[in-house]
Amino acid sequence: MTLGRLLATPLLWLIRGYQRFVSPLRPPTCRYYPSCSAYAVTAIERFGPLRGTGMAMARLGRCHPWTPGGVDHVPERDPDTGRPVPGTTGPKPYRGPSGATPTHP
């Protein structure tokens, strides 16, 4: 187990505990898709505990009553630099079971 994974595990436990025990007790108020907690889990898994937590905190800072919200996915990770790839957020096209994008007549 790497040091990053070792540091990320307790953070992920805390977030998943929130998702399982606290979030169901509150009314749905998420302005973004995916929710901030789901975004945090993905960011930490994809970018590690330091950069992922920073991205999650920035997302929480954007989440307030005056924001329009919308779709805000975690960006893809550049395999060479490990940094977020610009322009890879937003809705992703649906890929069917075969991996092909469906065509409409």
XYZ file of C-alpha atoms in Angstrom:
105
model
C 0.000 0.000 0.000
C 1.397 3.388 -0.979
C 1.706 6.325 1.399
C -0.925 8.253 -0.566
C -3.419 5.403 -0.309
C -2.646 5.048 3.393
C -3.395 8.756 3.962
C -6.479 8.713 1.715
C -8.193 5.775 3.422
C -9.298 7.619 6.609
C -10.519 10.576 4.527
C -12.594 8.263 2.364
C -14.012 6.549 5.475
C -15.100 9.923 6.870
C -16.777 10.948 3.614
C -18.489 7.590 3.156
C -19.670 7.733 6.796
C -21.184 11.135 6.071
C -22.834 9.772 2.912
C -24.282 6.796 4.758
C -25.333 8.228 8.118
C -25.635 12.041 7.961
C -26.713 12.797 4.394
C -29.926 10.685 4.512
C -31.097 12.707 7.535
C -30.915 15.995 5.610
C -33.205 17.184 2.814
C -31.713 17.059 -0.697
C -30.098 20.456 -1.340
C -27.302 19.621 -3.771
C -26.816 22.267 -6.444
C -24.253 20.252 -8.373
C -24.106 16.848 -9.960
C -22.393 14.787 -8.679
C -22.915 15.818 -5.069
C -20.013 17.430 -3.225
C -19.331 14.268 -1.215
C -19.280 12.090 -4.356
C -17.007 14.672 -6.009
C -14.667 14.520 -2.994
C -14.449 10.713 -3.103
C -13.655 10.733 -6.835
C -11.130 13.571 -6.501
C -9.280 11.865 -3.636
C -9.246 8.510 -5.431
C -8.071 10.085 -8.698
C -5.590 12.718 -7.437
C -4.565 11.515 -3.984
C -5.229 12.928 -0.525
C -3.567 16.344 -0.900
C -4.648 17.527 -4.344
C -7.984 15.652 -4.108
C -8.844 17.295 -0.782
C -7.896 20.687 -2.216
C -10.181 20.118 -5.198
C -13.004 19.030 -2.882
C -12.543 22.127 -0.704
C -12.629 24.357 -3.791
C -15.868 22.652 -4.852
C -17.386 23.239 -1.407
C -16.376 26.899 -1.720
C -18.285 27.138 -5.007
C -21.394 25.571 -3.453
C -23.551 28.332 -1.996
C -27.164 29.540 -2.355
C -26.312 32.016 -5.133
C -24.575 29.593 -7.485
C -26.536 28.237 -10.458
C -25.029 24.760 -9.908
C -25.129 22.212 -12.711
C -22.900 19.377 -13.863
C -19.356 19.559 -12.490
C -17.375 16.339 -12.856
C -13.880 15.789 -11.494
C -11.411 16.384 -14.348
C -9.409 13.529 -15.799
C -5.844 13.008 -14.550
C -2.941 13.448 -16.942
C -0.937 10.196 -16.689
C 2.379 11.964 -17.336
C 2.130 14.948 -14.982
C -0.596 13.797 -12.581
C -2.342 17.152 -12.986
C -5.966 17.751 -14.016
C -6.506 17.866 -17.768
C -8.306 21.114 -18.729
C -11.586 20.692 -20.567
C -12.324 17.163 -19.338
C -15.142 18.116 -16.983
C -18.798 18.303 -17.841
C -21.191 15.675 -19.117
C -19.634 12.638 -20.693
C -21.352 10.951 -23.658
C -23.200 7.746 -22.886
C -21.425 4.626 -24.082
C -23.511 1.507 -24.474
C -22.426 -1.942 -23.287
C -20.280 -2.406 -26.400
C -18.482 0.896 -25.782
C -19.952 2.545 -28.861
C -21.871 5.802 -28.773
C -25.468 5.090 -29.808
C -26.694 6.614 -33.055
C -30.170 7.988 -33.498
C -32.120 7.573 -36.750
